[in-house]
Short mmCIF file of N, CA and C in Angstrom, two decimals:
data_model
loop_
_atom_site.label_atom_id
_atom_site.label_comp_id
_atom_site.label_asym_id
_atom_site.label_seq_id
_atom_site.Cartn_x
_atom_site.Cartn_y
_atom_site.Cartn_z
N MET R 1235 -37.16 36.02 -49.22
CA MET R 1235 -37.75 35.70 -47.95
C MET R 1235 -36.64 35.20 -47.01
N ARG R 1236 -36.73 35.68 -45.82
CA ARG R 1236 -35.74 35.33 -44.80
C ARG R 1236 -36.12 34.04 -44.10
N PRO R 1237 -35.09 33.22 -43.78
CA PRO R 1237 -35.41 32.02 -43.01
C PRO R 1237 -35.84 32.40 -41.60
N THR R 1238 -36.73 31.65 -41.09
CA THR R 1238 -37.22 31.92 -39.73
C THR R 1238 -36.34 31.19 -38.72
N PHE R 1239 -36.11 31.83 -37.63
CA PHE R 1239 -35.29 31.26 -36.56
C PHE R 1239 -36.20 30.69 -35.50
N GLN R 1240 -35.99 29.41 -35.19
CA GLN R 1240 -36.76 28.79 -34.13
C GLN R 1240 -35.81 28.39 -33.01
N PRO R 1241 -35.95 29.01 -31.85
CA PRO R 1241 -35.04 28.70 -30.75
C PRO R 1241 -35.18 27.24 -30.30
N MET R 1242 -34.08 26.70 -29.91
CA MET R 1242 -34.04 25.31 -29.47
C MET R 1242 -33.46 25.32 -28.05
N SER R 1243 -33.95 24.44 -27.22
CA SER R 1243 -33.42 24.41 -25.85
C SER R 1243 -31.98 23.90 -25.89
N ALA R 1244 -31.18 24.33 -24.94
CA ALA R 1244 -29.77 23.97 -24.91
C ALA R 1244 -29.57 22.48 -24.68
N THR R 1245 -30.45 21.86 -23.96
CA THR R 1245 -30.27 20.45 -23.65
C THR R 1245 -30.84 19.53 -24.70
N SER R 1246 -31.77 19.99 -25.51
CA SER R 1246 -32.42 19.09 -26.46
C SER R 1246 -31.45 18.58 -27.52
N ALA R 1247 -30.46 19.38 -27.91
CA ALA R 1247 -29.50 18.94 -28.91
C ALA R 1247 -28.59 17.85 -28.35
N LEU R 1248 -28.29 17.91 -27.08
CA LEU R 1248 -27.40 16.94 -26.47
C LEU R 1248 -28.13 15.70 -25.95
N ASP R 1249 -29.41 15.82 -25.73
CA ASP R 1249 -30.16 14.71 -25.16
C ASP R 1249 -30.04 13.44 -25.98
N ASN R 1250 -30.20 13.56 -27.27
CA ASN R 1250 -30.17 12.38 -28.11
C ASN R 1250 -28.75 11.83 -28.29
N LYS R 1251 -27.76 12.70 -28.25
CA LYS R 1251 -26.40 12.27 -28.49
C LYS R 1251 -25.80 11.51 -27.30
N PHE R 1252 -26.09 11.95 -26.10
CA PHE R 1252 -25.48 11.36 -24.91
C PHE R 1252 -26.49 10.63 -24.02
N ARG R 1253 -27.53 10.18 -24.59
CA ARG R 1253 -28.57 9.51 -23.82
C ARG R 1253 -28.09 8.14 -23.36
N VAL R 1254 -28.29 7.84 -22.09
CA VAL R 1254 -27.93 6.55 -21.51
C VAL R 1254 -29.20 5.93 -20.95
N ASP R 1255 -29.42 4.69 -21.31
CA ASP R 1255 -30.58 3.97 -20.83
C ASP R 1255 -30.21 3.26 -19.53
N PHE R 1256 -30.69 3.77 -18.40
CA PHE R 1256 -30.36 3.19 -17.10
C PHE R 1256 -31.23 1.98 -16.76
N THR R 1257 -32.18 1.68 -17.58
CA THR R 1257 -33.05 0.54 -17.29
C THR R 1257 -32.49 -0.76 -17.82
N THR R 1258 -31.50 -0.69 -18.67
CA THR R 1258 -30.95 -1.92 -19.23
C THR R 1258 -30.08 -2.63 -18.21
N SER R 1259 -30.05 -3.94 -18.29
CA SER R 1259 -29.23 -4.72 -17.36
C SER R 1259 -27.93 -5.17 -18.03
N ASP R 1260 -27.71 -4.73 -19.23
CA ASP R 1260 -26.51 -5.12 -19.96
C ASP R 1260 -25.32 -4.32 -19.43
N THR R 1261 -24.40 -4.99 -18.77
CA THR R 1261 -23.26 -4.30 -18.19
C THR R 1261 -22.19 -4.00 -19.22
N ALA R 1262 -22.30 -4.56 -20.42
CA ALA R 1262 -21.30 -4.28 -21.45
C ALA R 1262 -21.32 -2.81 -21.85
N ALA R 1263 -22.45 -2.14 -21.64
CA ALA R 1263 -22.55 -0.73 -21.99
C ALA R 1263 -21.73 0.14 -21.04
N TRP R 1264 -21.31 -0.39 -19.95
CA TRP R 1264 -20.61 0.40 -18.94
C TRP R 1264 -19.10 0.28 -19.03
N GLY R 1265 -18.56 -0.24 -20.08
CA GLY R 1265 -17.12 -0.25 -20.26
C GLY R 1265 -16.52 -1.63 -20.21
N PRO R 1266 -15.21 -1.70 -20.26
CA PRO R 1266 -14.52 -2.99 -20.32
C PRO R 1266 -14.68 -3.77 -19.03
N ARG R 1267 -14.69 -5.07 -19.17
CA ARG R 1267 -14.81 -5.96 -18.02
C ARG R 1267 -13.61 -6.87 -17.98
N PHE R 1268 -13.28 -7.30 -16.78
CA PHE R 1268 -12.23 -8.30 -16.65
C PHE R 1268 -12.81 -9.65 -17.04
N PRO R 1269 -11.99 -10.54 -17.58
CA PRO R 1269 -12.50 -11.84 -18.00
C PRO R 1269 -13.18 -12.59 -16.87
N ASP R 1270 -12.67 -12.45 -15.66
CA ASP R 1270 -13.27 -13.17 -14.53
C ASP R 1270 -13.94 -12.19 -13.58
N ASP R 1271 -14.62 -11.18 -14.13
CA ASP R 1271 -15.21 -10.13 -13.31
C ASP R 1271 -16.23 -10.67 -12.32
N ASP R 1272 -16.95 -11.71 -12.69
CA ASP R 1272 -17.97 -12.24 -11.80
C ASP R 1272 -17.35 -12.99 -10.63
N HIS R 1273 -16.13 -13.48 -10.79
CA HIS R 1273 -15.47 -14.26 -9.75
C HIS R 1273 -14.22 -13.56 -9.25
N HIS R 1274 -14.15 -12.24 -9.41
CA HIS R 1274 -12.96 -11.48 -9.06
C HIS R 1274 -12.84 -11.35 -7.54
N ASP R 1275 -11.87 -12.06 -6.97
CA ASP R 1275 -11.57 -11.98 -5.55
C ASP R 1275 -10.06 -11.81 -5.41
N PRO R 1276 -9.56 -10.57 -5.53
CA PRO R 1276 -8.12 -10.37 -5.54
C PRO R 1276 -7.49 -10.81 -4.22
N GLN R 1277 -6.34 -11.41 -4.33
CA GLN R 1277 -5.62 -11.89 -3.15
C GLN R 1277 -4.36 -11.06 -2.96
N PRO R 1278 -4.03 -10.72 -1.73
CA PRO R 1278 -2.76 -10.04 -1.50
C PRO R 1278 -1.61 -11.01 -1.72
N PRO R 1279 -0.39 -10.50 -1.82
CA PRO R 1279 0.75 -11.40 -2.02
C PRO R 1279 0.95 -12.32 -0.81
N ASP R 1280 1.68 -13.39 -1.03
CA ASP R 1280 1.95 -14.36 0.03
C ASP R 1280 2.70 -13.66 1.17
N PRO R 1281 2.14 -13.62 2.38
CA PRO R 1281 2.80 -12.89 3.48
C PRO R 1281 4.12 -13.53 3.91
N ARG R 1282 4.31 -14.81 3.65
CA ARG R 1282 5.57 -15.45 4.04
C ARG R 1282 6.74 -14.90 3.24
N ARG R 1283 6.48 -14.44 2.03
CA ARG R 1283 7.54 -13.84 1.21
C ARG R 1283 7.55 -12.33 1.35
N TRP R 1284 6.38 -11.74 1.52
CA TRP R 1284 6.28 -10.28 1.53
C TRP R 1284 6.74 -9.68 2.86
N ALA R 1285 6.39 -10.29 3.98
CA ALA R 1285 6.67 -9.72 5.30
C ALA R 1285 8.17 -9.51 5.55
N PRO R 1286 9.03 -10.50 5.30
CA PRO R 1286 10.46 -10.23 5.50
C PRO R 1286 11.00 -9.13 4.58
N THR R 1287 10.46 -9.03 3.38
CA THR R 1287 10.91 -8.00 2.45
C THR R 1287 10.60 -6.61 2.98
N VAL R 1288 9.38 -6.42 3.47
CA VAL R 1288 9.02 -5.09 3.98
C VAL R 1288 9.77 -4.79 5.27
N MET R 1289 10.04 -5.80 6.09
CA MET R 1289 10.80 -5.56 7.31
C MET R 1289 12.24 -5.16 6.99
N ARG R 1290 12.84 -5.79 5.98
CA ARG R 1290 14.18 -5.38 5.55
C ARG R 1290 14.18 -3.93 5.08
N ALA R 1291 13.14 -3.55 4.36
CA ALA R 1291 13.04 -2.18 3.87
C ALA R 1291 12.92 -1.20 5.03
N ILE R 1292 12.13 -1.54 6.04
CA ILE R 1292 11.99 -0.67 7.22
C ILE R 1292 13.33 -0.53 7.94
N LEU R 1293 14.04 -1.63 8.11
CA LEU R 1293 15.34 -1.57 8.78
C LEU R 1293 16.34 -0.78 7.95
N ASP R 1294 16.28 -0.89 6.63
CA ASP R 1294 17.16 -0.10 5.77
C ASP R 1294 16.88 1.39 5.91
N VAL R 1295 15.61 1.76 6.06
CA VAL R 1295 15.26 3.17 6.24
C VAL R 1295 15.84 3.68 7.56
N LEU R 1296 15.67 2.91 8.61
CA LEU R 1296 16.14 3.34 9.92
C LEU R 1296 17.66 3.39 10.02
N SER R 1297 18.35 2.63 9.18
CA SER R 1297 19.81 2.64 9.22
C SER R 1297 20.42 3.52 8.12
N GLY R 1298 19.58 4.13 7.28
CA GLY R 1298 20.07 5.08 6.29
C GLY R 1298 20.42 4.51 4.93
N TYR R 1299 20.12 3.27 4.69
CA TYR R 1299 20.43 2.66 3.39
C TYR R 1299 19.33 2.85 2.36
N ARG R 1300 18.22 3.39 2.77
CA ARG R 1300 17.08 3.53 1.85
C ARG R 1300 16.29 4.76 2.28
N PRO R 1301 15.75 5.54 1.35
CA PRO R 1301 14.92 6.69 1.74
C PRO R 1301 13.55 6.23 2.23
N VAL R 1302 12.97 6.99 3.12
CA VAL R 1302 11.69 6.62 3.71
C VAL R 1302 10.57 6.62 2.68
N THR R 1303 10.74 7.32 1.58
CA THR R 1303 9.70 7.36 0.54
C THR R 1303 9.47 6.00 -0.10
N HIS R 1304 10.42 5.08 0.04
CA HIS R 1304 10.22 3.74 -0.51
C HIS R 1304 9.14 2.96 0.23
N LEU R 1305 8.73 3.44 1.38
CA LEU R 1305 7.76 2.70 2.20
C LEU R 1305 6.33 3.20 2.06
N THR R 1306 6.08 4.16 1.21
CA THR R 1306 4.75 4.78 1.17
C THR R 1306 3.62 3.78 0.90
N ARG R 1307 3.84 2.79 0.08
CA ARG R 1307 2.78 1.82 -0.23
C ARG R 1307 2.72 0.68 0.77
N TRP R 1308 3.75 0.53 1.61
CA TRP R 1308 3.85 -0.65 2.46
C TRP R 1308 3.47 -0.40 3.91
N VAL R 1309 3.41 0.85 4.33
CA VAL R 1309 3.11 1.15 5.73
C VAL R 1309 1.96 2.15 5.81
N SER R 1310 1.28 2.17 6.95
CA SER R 1310 0.20 3.13 7.15
C SER R 1310 0.80 4.53 7.29
N LEU R 1311 -0.04 5.53 7.20
CA LEU R 1311 0.42 6.91 7.26
C LEU R 1311 1.07 7.22 8.61
N GLU R 1312 0.50 6.71 9.67
CA GLU R 1312 1.06 6.94 11.01
C GLU R 1312 2.45 6.33 11.14
N ILE R 1313 2.61 5.10 10.69
CA ILE R 1313 3.91 4.43 10.74
C ILE R 1313 4.91 5.17 9.85
N TYR R 1314 4.46 5.61 8.69
CA TYR R 1314 5.33 6.35 7.77
C TYR R 1314 5.89 7.60 8.45
N HIS R 1315 5.03 8.37 9.10
CA HIS R 1315 5.49 9.59 9.76
C HIS R 1315 6.45 9.28 10.91
N ASN R 1316 6.17 8.24 11.67
CA ASN R 1316 7.07 7.85 12.76
C ASN R 1316 8.44 7.42 12.23
N LEU R 1317 8.45 6.63 11.16
CA LEU R 1317 9.72 6.20 10.58
C LEU R 1317 10.50 7.37 10.00
N ALA R 1318 9.79 8.30 9.36
CA ALA R 1318 10.47 9.48 8.81
C ALA R 1318 11.09 10.31 9.92
N ARG R 1319 10.37 10.47 11.02
CA ARG R 1319 10.89 11.22 12.15
C ARG R 1319 12.11 10.53 12.77
N GLN R 1320 12.02 9.21 12.96
CA GLN R 1320 13.14 8.47 13.54
C GLN R 1320 14.36 8.47 12.62
N ALA R 1321 14.16 8.34 11.33
CA ALA R 1321 15.28 8.35 10.39
C ALA R 1321 15.95 9.73 10.37
N ALA R 1322 15.15 10.79 10.41
CA ALA R 1322 15.71 12.14 10.42
C ALA R 1322 16.48 12.39 11.72
N PHE R 1323 15.95 11.92 12.83
CA PHE R 1323 16.62 12.07 14.12
C PHE R 1323 17.94 11.32 14.14
N ALA R 1324 17.95 10.10 13.63
CA ALA R 1324 19.18 9.31 13.57
C ALA R 1324 20.21 9.98 12.67
N TYR R 1325 19.76 10.58 11.58
CA TYR R 1325 20.66 11.27 10.68
C TYR R 1325 21.31 12.47 11.37
N ARG R 1326 20.50 13.24 12.12
CA ARG R 1326 21.05 14.41 12.82
C ARG R 1326 22.05 14.00 13.90
N LEU R 1327 21.83 12.84 14.52
CA LEU R 1327 22.76 12.37 15.55
C LEU R 1327 23.99 11.69 14.97
N GLY R 1328 24.01 11.46 13.68
CA GLY R 1328 25.14 10.81 13.05
C GLY R 1328 25.13 9.30 13.19
N ARG R 1329 23.97 8.73 13.48
CA ARG R 1329 23.85 7.28 13.65
C ARG R 1329 23.36 6.61 12.37
N ILE R 1330 23.68 7.17 11.30
CA ILE R 1330 23.16 6.66 10.05
C ILE R 1330 24.26 5.93 9.29
N ARG R 1331 23.88 4.97 8.49
CA ARG R 1331 24.79 4.17 7.67
C ARG R 1331 25.87 3.50 8.50
N THR R 1332 25.43 2.56 9.26
CA THR R 1332 26.40 1.75 10.00
C THR R 1332 27.22 0.95 9.01
N SER R 1333 28.32 0.40 9.47
CA SER R 1333 29.20 -0.33 8.56
C SER R 1333 28.52 -1.59 8.02
N GLN R 1334 27.64 -2.14 8.81
CA GLN R 1334 26.94 -3.37 8.38
C GLN R 1334 25.45 -3.08 8.24
N ARG R 1335 24.91 -3.51 7.14
CA ARG R 1335 23.48 -3.36 6.91
C ARG R 1335 22.74 -4.30 7.87
N PRO R 1336 21.60 -3.86 8.45
CA PRO R 1336 20.86 -4.75 9.34
C PRO R 1336 20.46 -6.04 8.62
N ARG R 1337 20.56 -7.14 9.34
CA ARG R 1337 20.28 -8.45 8.75
C ARG R 1337 19.20 -9.15 9.57
N LEU R 1338 18.16 -9.59 8.90
CA LEU R 1338 17.10 -10.34 9.58
C LEU R 1338 17.64 -11.70 10.01
N ARG R 1339 17.36 -12.06 11.23
CA ARG R 1339 17.80 -13.38 11.70
C ARG R 1339 16.62 -14.36 11.70
N ARG R 1340 15.48 -13.91 12.17
CA ARG R 1340 14.32 -14.79 12.25
C ARG R 1340 13.05 -13.96 12.10
N VAL R 1341 12.11 -14.50 11.35
CA VAL R 1341 10.80 -13.87 11.17
C VAL R 1341 9.75 -14.95 11.37
N GLN R 1342 8.75 -14.63 12.18
CA GLN R 1342 7.67 -15.59 12.42
C GLN R 1342 6.34 -14.87 12.24
N LEU R 1343 5.45 -15.52 11.51
CA LEU R 1343 4.13 -14.96 11.24
C LEU R 1343 3.05 -15.77 11.93
N SER R 1344 2.03 -15.07 12.41
CA SER R 1344 0.87 -15.77 12.96
C SER R 1344 -0.39 -15.04 12.52
N SER R 1345 -1.33 -15.80 12.01
CA SER R 1345 -2.57 -15.23 11.50
C SER R 1345 -3.53 -14.96 12.66
N VAL R 1346 -3.98 -13.73 12.75
CA VAL R 1346 -4.92 -13.35 13.80
C VAL R 1346 -6.34 -13.60 13.32
N THR R 1347 -6.69 -12.98 12.23
CA THR R 1347 -7.97 -13.18 11.55
C THR R 1347 -7.69 -13.13 10.06
N ARG R 1348 -8.72 -13.33 9.27
CA ARG R 1348 -8.54 -13.24 7.82
C ARG R 1348 -8.20 -11.79 7.48
N GLY R 1349 -7.06 -11.60 6.84
CA GLY R 1349 -6.64 -10.26 6.45
C GLY R 1349 -5.84 -9.54 7.52
N ARG R 1350 -5.44 -10.22 8.58
CA ARG R 1350 -4.65 -9.59 9.65
C ARG R 1350 -3.63 -10.59 10.15
N ILE R 1351 -2.35 -10.17 10.16
CA ILE R 1351 -1.25 -11.05 10.54
C ILE R 1351 -0.33 -10.31 11.51
N ASN R 1352 0.17 -11.03 12.50
CA ASN R 1352 1.21 -10.51 13.38
C ASN R 1352 2.55 -11.06 12.92
N MET R 1353 3.57 -10.21 12.92
CA MET R 1353 4.91 -10.62 12.54
C MET R 1353 5.86 -10.26 13.68
N ILE R 1354 6.63 -11.23 14.13
CA ILE R 1354 7.64 -10.99 15.15
C ILE R 1354 8.96 -11.55 14.64
N GLY R 1355 10.05 -11.04 15.18
CA GLY R 1355 11.33 -11.57 14.75
C GLY R 1355 12.49 -10.84 15.38
N THR R 1356 13.68 -11.22 14.94
CA THR R 1356 14.91 -10.61 15.43
C THR R 1356 15.76 -10.19 14.24
N PHE R 1357 16.63 -9.22 14.49
CA PHE R 1357 17.57 -8.78 13.47
C PHE R 1357 18.86 -8.36 14.14
N ASP R 1358 19.92 -8.38 13.36
CA ASP R 1358 21.25 -8.01 13.82
C ASP R 1358 21.60 -6.68 13.19
N ASP R 1359 21.85 -5.65 14.02
CA ASP R 1359 22.17 -4.33 13.47
C ASP R 1359 23.67 -4.06 13.39
N GLY R 1360 24.47 -5.08 13.61
CA GLY R 1360 25.92 -4.93 13.55
C GLY R 1360 26.57 -4.92 14.91
N THR R 1361 25.85 -4.42 15.91
CA THR R 1361 26.38 -4.40 17.26
C THR R 1361 25.51 -5.17 18.25
N HIS R 1362 24.23 -5.22 17.99
CA HIS R 1362 23.29 -5.90 18.89
C HIS R 1362 22.30 -6.73 18.10
N VAL R 1363 21.74 -7.71 18.76
CA VAL R 1363 20.60 -8.44 18.21
C VAL R 1363 19.37 -7.83 18.84
N ARG R 1364 18.46 -7.37 18.00
CA ARG R 1364 17.27 -6.66 18.48
C ARG R 1364 16.02 -7.38 18.00
N ALA R 1365 14.89 -7.04 18.61
CA ALA R 1365 13.61 -7.68 18.29
C ALA R 1365 12.66 -6.65 17.67
N PHE R 1366 11.70 -7.18 16.93
CA PHE R 1366 10.64 -6.33 16.37
C PHE R 1366 9.33 -7.09 16.40
N ALA R 1367 8.26 -6.34 16.40
CA ALA R 1367 6.91 -6.90 16.30
C ALA R 1367 6.08 -5.94 15.45
N SER R 1368 5.24 -6.48 14.61
CA SER R 1368 4.41 -5.63 13.77
C SER R 1368 3.10 -6.33 13.43
N GLU R 1369 2.16 -5.54 13.00
CA GLU R 1369 0.87 -6.06 12.57
C GLU R 1369 0.68 -5.67 11.11
N LEU R 1370 0.24 -6.62 10.30
CA LEU R 1370 0.00 -6.38 8.89
C LEU R 1370 -1.48 -6.61 8.60
N VAL R 1371 -2.06 -5.71 7.83
CA VAL R 1371 -3.47 -5.76 7.49
C VAL R 1371 -3.61 -5.62 5.98
N VAL R 1372 -4.57 -6.32 5.41
CA VAL R 1372 -4.83 -6.22 3.97
C VAL R 1372 -5.63 -4.95 3.70
N ARG R 1373 -5.08 -4.11 2.82
CA ARG R 1373 -5.77 -2.90 2.36
C ARG R 1373 -5.55 -2.80 0.86
N ARG R 1374 -6.64 -2.74 0.12
CA ARG R 1374 -6.59 -2.61 -1.34
C ARG R 1374 -5.71 -3.68 -1.98
N ASP R 1375 -5.94 -4.91 -1.61
CA ASP R 1375 -5.28 -6.07 -2.20
C ASP R 1375 -3.78 -6.13 -1.93
N ARG R 1376 -3.33 -5.50 -0.87
CA ARG R 1376 -1.92 -5.62 -0.49
C ARG R 1376 -1.79 -5.53 1.03
N TRP R 1377 -0.68 -6.05 1.54
CA TRP R 1377 -0.41 -6.01 2.97
C TRP R 1377 0.17 -4.64 3.33
N VAL R 1378 -0.30 -4.10 4.46
CA VAL R 1378 0.19 -2.81 4.94
C VAL R 1378 0.54 -2.96 6.41
N VAL R 1379 1.70 -2.46 6.80
CA VAL R 1379 2.11 -2.48 8.21
C VAL R 1379 1.35 -1.38 8.93
N THR R 1380 0.55 -1.76 9.93
CA THR R 1380 -0.26 -0.78 10.66
C THR R 1380 0.24 -0.56 12.08
N ASP R 1381 1.10 -1.42 12.58
CA ASP R 1381 1.67 -1.26 13.92
C ASP R 1381 3.08 -1.81 13.89
N LEU R 1382 4.00 -1.12 14.56
CA LEU R 1382 5.40 -1.52 14.53
C LEU R 1382 6.07 -1.18 15.84
N GLN R 1383 6.75 -2.15 16.42
CA GLN R 1383 7.55 -1.95 17.64
C GLN R 1383 8.93 -2.53 17.38
N ILE R 1384 9.96 -1.75 17.67
CA ILE R 1384 11.34 -2.22 17.52
C ILE R 1384 12.04 -2.02 18.85
N GLY R 1385 12.62 -3.12 19.36
CA GLY R 1385 13.27 -3.06 20.67
C GLY R 1385 14.76 -3.04 20.58
#
C-alpha cells in the first residue's frame, strides 16, 4: 500500500516556528537592552573641547594639511561640499600647504538654544590674522557644523 500524500500550505510549516506574540509587553523578547535603557539620554561631547578641534580640522583642510574626507562626520553635507570645492580651488591655484599650519588664537562659544551653539574666533594663517564664525547643532548624539563663515 502506498502512503497517501496530503498537501500542506506553505505557511503552516513556518507559522509555528517563527511565531511572534505581539500582545506581550515583555521587551526582553525583542533583543538586547542597554543597562540604562529606560534612562538613556545620550549627551554629545563637551563643546568646549570639541569645537576647537573641529575648527582646527577645517583650517587644516583649507590649508592642505588634511584631506576633506576627515570632516564627513563633523560637518553638514552642504558645508562638506563647500569645503571640498574651496580646498580643490586652493590646490589648483597653488595656495596649498603654507609654511605654517593655521593656528587658532581664540575661540568663543555661546549657547543659542539647547542643542545649538555659535562659535566665533580668530586664527593665524601665517600671514594674516583672520576671523571665523560657525553654528554647531546636535545631530545623532554629536555636534555637527551647519554654518561656517571665514573672513
